[in-house]
Amino acid sequence: DIQLTQSPSFLSASVGDRVTITCRASQGISSYLAWYQQKPGKAPKLLIYATSTLQSGVPSRFSGSGSGTEFILTISSLQPDDFASYYCQQLNTYPLVAFGGGTKVEIK
Amino acid sequence: QVELVESGGGVVQPGRSLRLSCAASGFTFSDHDMHWVRQAPGKGLEWVAVIYFDDSAKYYADSVKARFTVSRDNSKNTLYLQMNSLRVEDTAVYYCARNYRGLIDPFGMDVWGQGTTVTVSS
């Protein structure tokens, strides 16, 4: 099974900060990686798929990069609406998929 | 609009069964693989099961294999999750989600329900 490790698991940041979240896979997953945002009590929302493609309607301050085993989600200028938890997901072994452990972004 | 609505959650004793439903609307249900994903209280997301668009295949996480069964009725635009031999550790919010793909490649899950809560407790 492919394991995904996200870091950090918790992040404290201020509005306007540049934020990066890393997702490492235990083996290569090509570009089959997605990122989700989840707010408390709500369902996850797809932000980015295929490593770097923004889902429709997602603000351009979000970006994704990487390949193989290391992937990064970047928020270029953190906004109040961005305080949430973020999860990566690998789809290289579809239909068997897996999520990373999550990163909670809180207000400093 | 495109929507998924789960139902069927509740409080159940260990060892008992429960069936969840997910009603789809606003899109051609029979065109999409469908997933169940769960989230235990205060924990992360855990993929549970997937069923192909045409019901030709089903796959499960090891944690639920042989206890849970995913099914669908394309004539009713409804996805199901039959959960048997429930354990305390199955306590979670259960989400159904639509698979999103390109011509060949899987992209992720682009539509999610609001979730239904399952509590397994004596």
Coordinates of C-alpha atoms in Angstrom, one line a residue:
Chain A
D1 CA 0.0 0.0 0.0
I2 CA 1.1 3.5 -0.7
Q3 CA 1.4 5.7 2.4
L4 CA 1.1 9.5 2.2
T5 CA 2.8 11.6 4.9
Q6 CA 1.8 15.3 5.2
S7 CA 3.9 17.9 7.0
P8 CA 3.4 19.8 9.0
S9 CA 0.3 18.3 10.7
F10 CA -0.4 21.7 12.2
L11 CA 0.5 25.2 11.0
S12 CA -0.1 28.5 12.6
A13 CA 0.0 31.5 10.2
S14 CA -1.2 35.0 9.6
V15 CA -3.3 36.6 6.9
G16 CA -1.1 37.4 4.0
D17 CA 1.5 34.7 4.8
R18 CA 2.8 32.3 2.1
V19 CA 2.0 28.8 3.3
T20 CA 3.4 25.5 2.0
I21 CA 2.2 22.0 2.8
T22 CA 4.2 18.9 1.8
C23 CA 2.9 15.5 0.9
R24 CA 5.3 12.6 0.6
A25 CA 4.4 9.3 -0.9
S26 CA 6.1 6.0 0.1
Q27 CA 6.6 5.2 -3.5
G28 CA 6.2 7.0 -6.8
I29 CA 2.7 8.1 -7.8
S30 CA 3.5 9.9 -11.0
S31 CA 1.2 13.0 -11.0
Y32 CA -1.9 11.3 -9.6
L33 CA -2.2 13.6 -6.6
A34 CA -5.2 15.7 -5.5
W35 CA -5.6 18.3 -2.7
Y36 CA -8.7 18.9 -0.7
Q37 CA -9.8 21.7 1.8
Q38 CA -12.1 20.9 4.6
K39 CA -13.7 23.3 7.1
P40 CA -15.1 22.2 10.4
G41 CA -18.4 20.3 10.1
K42 CA -18.3 20.5 6.3
A43 CA -17.5 18.0 3.5
P44 CA -14.1 18.2 1.8
K45 CA -13.7 20.3 -1.3
L46 CA -11.5 19.4 -4.2
L47 CA -8.9 22.1 -4.7
I48 CA -6.3 20.7 -7.1
Y49 CA -6.1 17.5 -9.2
A50 CA -3.3 16.0 -11.3
T51 CA -0.8 17.6 -9.0
S52 CA -1.2 21.2 -10.3
T53 CA -4.6 21.7 -12.0
L54 CA -6.9 24.0 -10.2
Q55 CA -10.5 22.8 -9.9
S56 CA -13.0 25.3 -11.3
G57 CA -13.7 28.2 -9.0
V58 CA -10.6 27.7 -6.8
P59 CA -8.8 31.0 -6.3
S60 CA -5.4 31.4 -8.1
R61 CA -3.6 31.9 -4.8
F62 CA -3.7 28.1 -4.5
S63 CA -1.1 26.2 -6.5
G64 CA 0.3 22.6 -6.5
S65 CA 3.6 21.2 -7.7
G66 CA 5.7 18.1 -7.5
S67 CA 6.1 14.7 -9.0
G68 CA 7.0 11.2 -8.1
T69 CA 7.1 11.1 -4.3
E70 CA 7.1 14.7 -3.2
F71 CA 4.2 17.2 -3.7
I72 CA 3.6 20.7 -2.4
L73 CA 0.4 22.7 -1.9
T74 CA 1.1 26.5 -1.8
I75 CA -1.1 29.3 -0.7
S76 CA 0.6 32.4 -1.9
S77 CA -1.2 34.9 0.4
L78 CA -3.3 33.3 3.2
Q79 CA -6.8 34.7 3.4
P80 CA -9.3 34.4 6.3
D81 CA -11.3 31.9 4.3
D82 CA -8.3 29.6 4.0
F83 CA -8.1 28.6 7.6
A84 CA -9.1 25.0 7.4
S85 CA -7.6 21.5 7.1
Y86 CA -6.0 20.3 4.0
Y87 CA -5.6 16.7 2.7
C88 CA -3.6 15.2 -0.1
Q89 CA -4.9 12.1 -1.9
Q90 CA -3.1 9.6 -4.2
L91 CA -4.9 8.1 -7.1
N92 CA -2.0 6.2 -8.7
T93 CA -3.4 2.9 -7.6
Y94 CA -7.0 3.8 -8.5
P95 CA -9.5 2.4 -7.7
L96 CA -7.7 1.9 -4.4
V97 CA -7.0 5.5 -3.2
A98 CA -5.6 6.9 0.0
F99 CA -5.5 10.2 1.9
G100 CA -2.7 11.8 3.8
G101 CA -3.1 12.5 7.5
G102 CA -4.1 16.1 7.0
T103 CA -2.7 19.6 7.9
K104 CA -4.6 22.0 10.0
V105 CA -4.0 25.7 9.2
E106 CA -4.9 28.0 12.1
I107 CA -4.7 31.7 12.7
K108 CA -1.6 32.9 14.5
Chain B
Q1 CA -27.9 21.5 -9.2
V2 CA -25.5 18.7 -8.7
E3 CA -26.1 17.2 -5.3
L4 CA -25.5 14.1 -3.1
V5 CA -27.6 13.5 0.0
E6 CA -26.7 10.8 2.5
S7 CA -29.1 9.2 5.0
G8 CA -29.4 6.2 7.2
G9 CA -26.9 7.1 10.0
G10 CA -27.6 6.6 13.6
V11 CA -26.6 5.0 16.9
V12 CA -26.1 1.2 16.8
Q13 CA -24.7 -1.4 19.1
P14 CA -21.5 -3.2 18.3
G15 CA -22.1 -6.3 16.1
R16 CA -25.2 -4.9 14.6
S17 CA -25.9 -3.7 11.0
L18 CA -26.8 -0.4 9.3
R19 CA -27.4 0.6 5.7
L20 CA -26.5 4.1 4.4
S21 CA -28.0 5.6 1.3
C22 CA -26.8 8.4 -0.9
A23 CA -29.3 10.0 -3.3
A24 CA -27.8 11.7 -6.4
S25 CA -29.3 14.4 -8.4
G26 CA -28.4 17.0 -11.1
F27 CA -26.0 14.7 -13.0
T28 CA -26.0 11.4 -14.9
F29 CA -25.3 9.1 -11.9
S30 CA -24.7 6.1 -14.1
D31 CA -21.7 7.8 -15.8
H32 CA -19.6 8.0 -12.5
D33 CA -17.8 5.7 -10.2
M34 CA -18.9 6.4 -6.6
H35 CA -17.0 6.4 -3.4
W36 CA -17.6 6.2 0.4
V37 CA -15.2 8.1 2.6
R38 CA -15.4 8.3 6.4
Q39 CA -14.0 10.5 9.1
A40 CA -13.8 9.4 12.7
P41 CA -14.3 12.2 15.3
G42 CA -11.3 14.5 15.3
K43 CA -9.4 12.4 12.7
G44 CA -8.6 12.5 9.1
L45 CA -10.3 11.2 6.0
E46 CA -10.3 7.5 5.3
W47 CA -11.3 6.0 2.0
V48 CA -13.8 3.1 2.5
A49 CA -15.1 1.8 -0.8
V50 CA -15.7 2.4 -4.5
I51 CA -18.1 1.0 -7.0
Y52 CA -17.7 1.3 -10.7
F53 CA -20.2 3.3 -12.8
D54 CA -21.7 0.2 -14.3
D55 CA -21.6 -1.9 -11.1
S56 CA -18.9 -4.1 -12.7
A57 CA -16.5 -3.9 -9.8
K58 CA -16.2 -3.0 -6.2
Y59 CA -13.2 -2.4 -4.0
Y60 CA -12.8 -1.9 -0.2
A61 CA -10.4 -0.7 2.3
D62 CA -8.8 -3.5 4.3
S63 CA -10.5 -2.1 7.5
V64 CA -14.0 -2.9 6.2
K65 CA -13.5 -5.7 3.8
A66 CA -15.8 -8.6 4.3
R67 CA -18.0 -6.5 6.6
F68 CA -19.2 -3.7 4.4
T69 CA -20.8 -4.0 0.9
V70 CA -21.2 -1.1 -1.5
S71 CA -24.0 -1.2 -4.1
R72 CA -25.9 1.1 -6.4
D73 CA -29.2 1.3 -8.2
N74 CA -28.7 3.4 -11.3
S75 CA -32.4 3.4 -12.0
K76 CA -32.9 5.2 -8.7
N77 CA -29.7 7.3 -8.8
T78 CA -28.8 5.9 -5.4
L79 CA -25.7 4.6 -3.8
Y80 CA -25.7 2.3 -0.7
L81 CA -23.3 1.1 1.9
Q82 CA -24.4 -2.0 3.9
M83 CA -22.4 -2.1 7.1
N84 CA -22.4 -5.4 9.0
S85 CA -20.6 -6.5 12.2
L86 CA -20.1 -2.9 13.2
R87 CA -17.3 -2.1 15.6
V88 CA -16.7 0.9 17.9
E89 CA -13.9 2.0 15.5
D90 CA -16.4 2.4 12.7
T91 CA -17.8 5.4 14.4
A92 CA -17.5 8.3 11.9
V93 CA -19.2 10.7 9.6
Y94 CA -19.7 8.8 6.3
Y95 CA -19.5 10.8 3.0
C96 CA -20.5 9.6 -0.4
A97 CA -18.5 11.3 -3.2
R98 CA -18.5 11.3 -7.0
N99 CA -15.4 10.2 -8.9
Y100 CA -14.0 12.8 -11.2
R101 CA -11.9 11.7 -14.1
G102 CA -10.5 12.7 -17.5
L103 CA -10.7 10.5 -20.5
I104 CA -8.7 7.9 -18.7
D105 CA -7.0 9.3 -15.6
P106 CA -8.7 9.6 -12.2
F107 CA -8.6 13.2 -10.9
G108 CA -10.2 12.9 -7.5
M109 CA -13.6 13.4 -5.9
D110 CA -15.4 16.5 -7.1
V111 CA -18.9 16.3 -5.5
W112 CA -19.5 15.3 -1.9
G113 CA -22.5 14.8 0.2
Q114 CA -23.0 16.5 3.6
G115 CA -22.3 13.3 5.5
T116 CA -24.2 11.1 7.8
T117 CA -23.1 10.2 11.3
V118 CA -22.7 6.6 12.4
T119 CA -22.1 6.0 16.1
V120 CA -21.3 2.4 17.3
S121 CA -21.7 2.2 21.0
S122 CA -23.1 -0.2 23.6

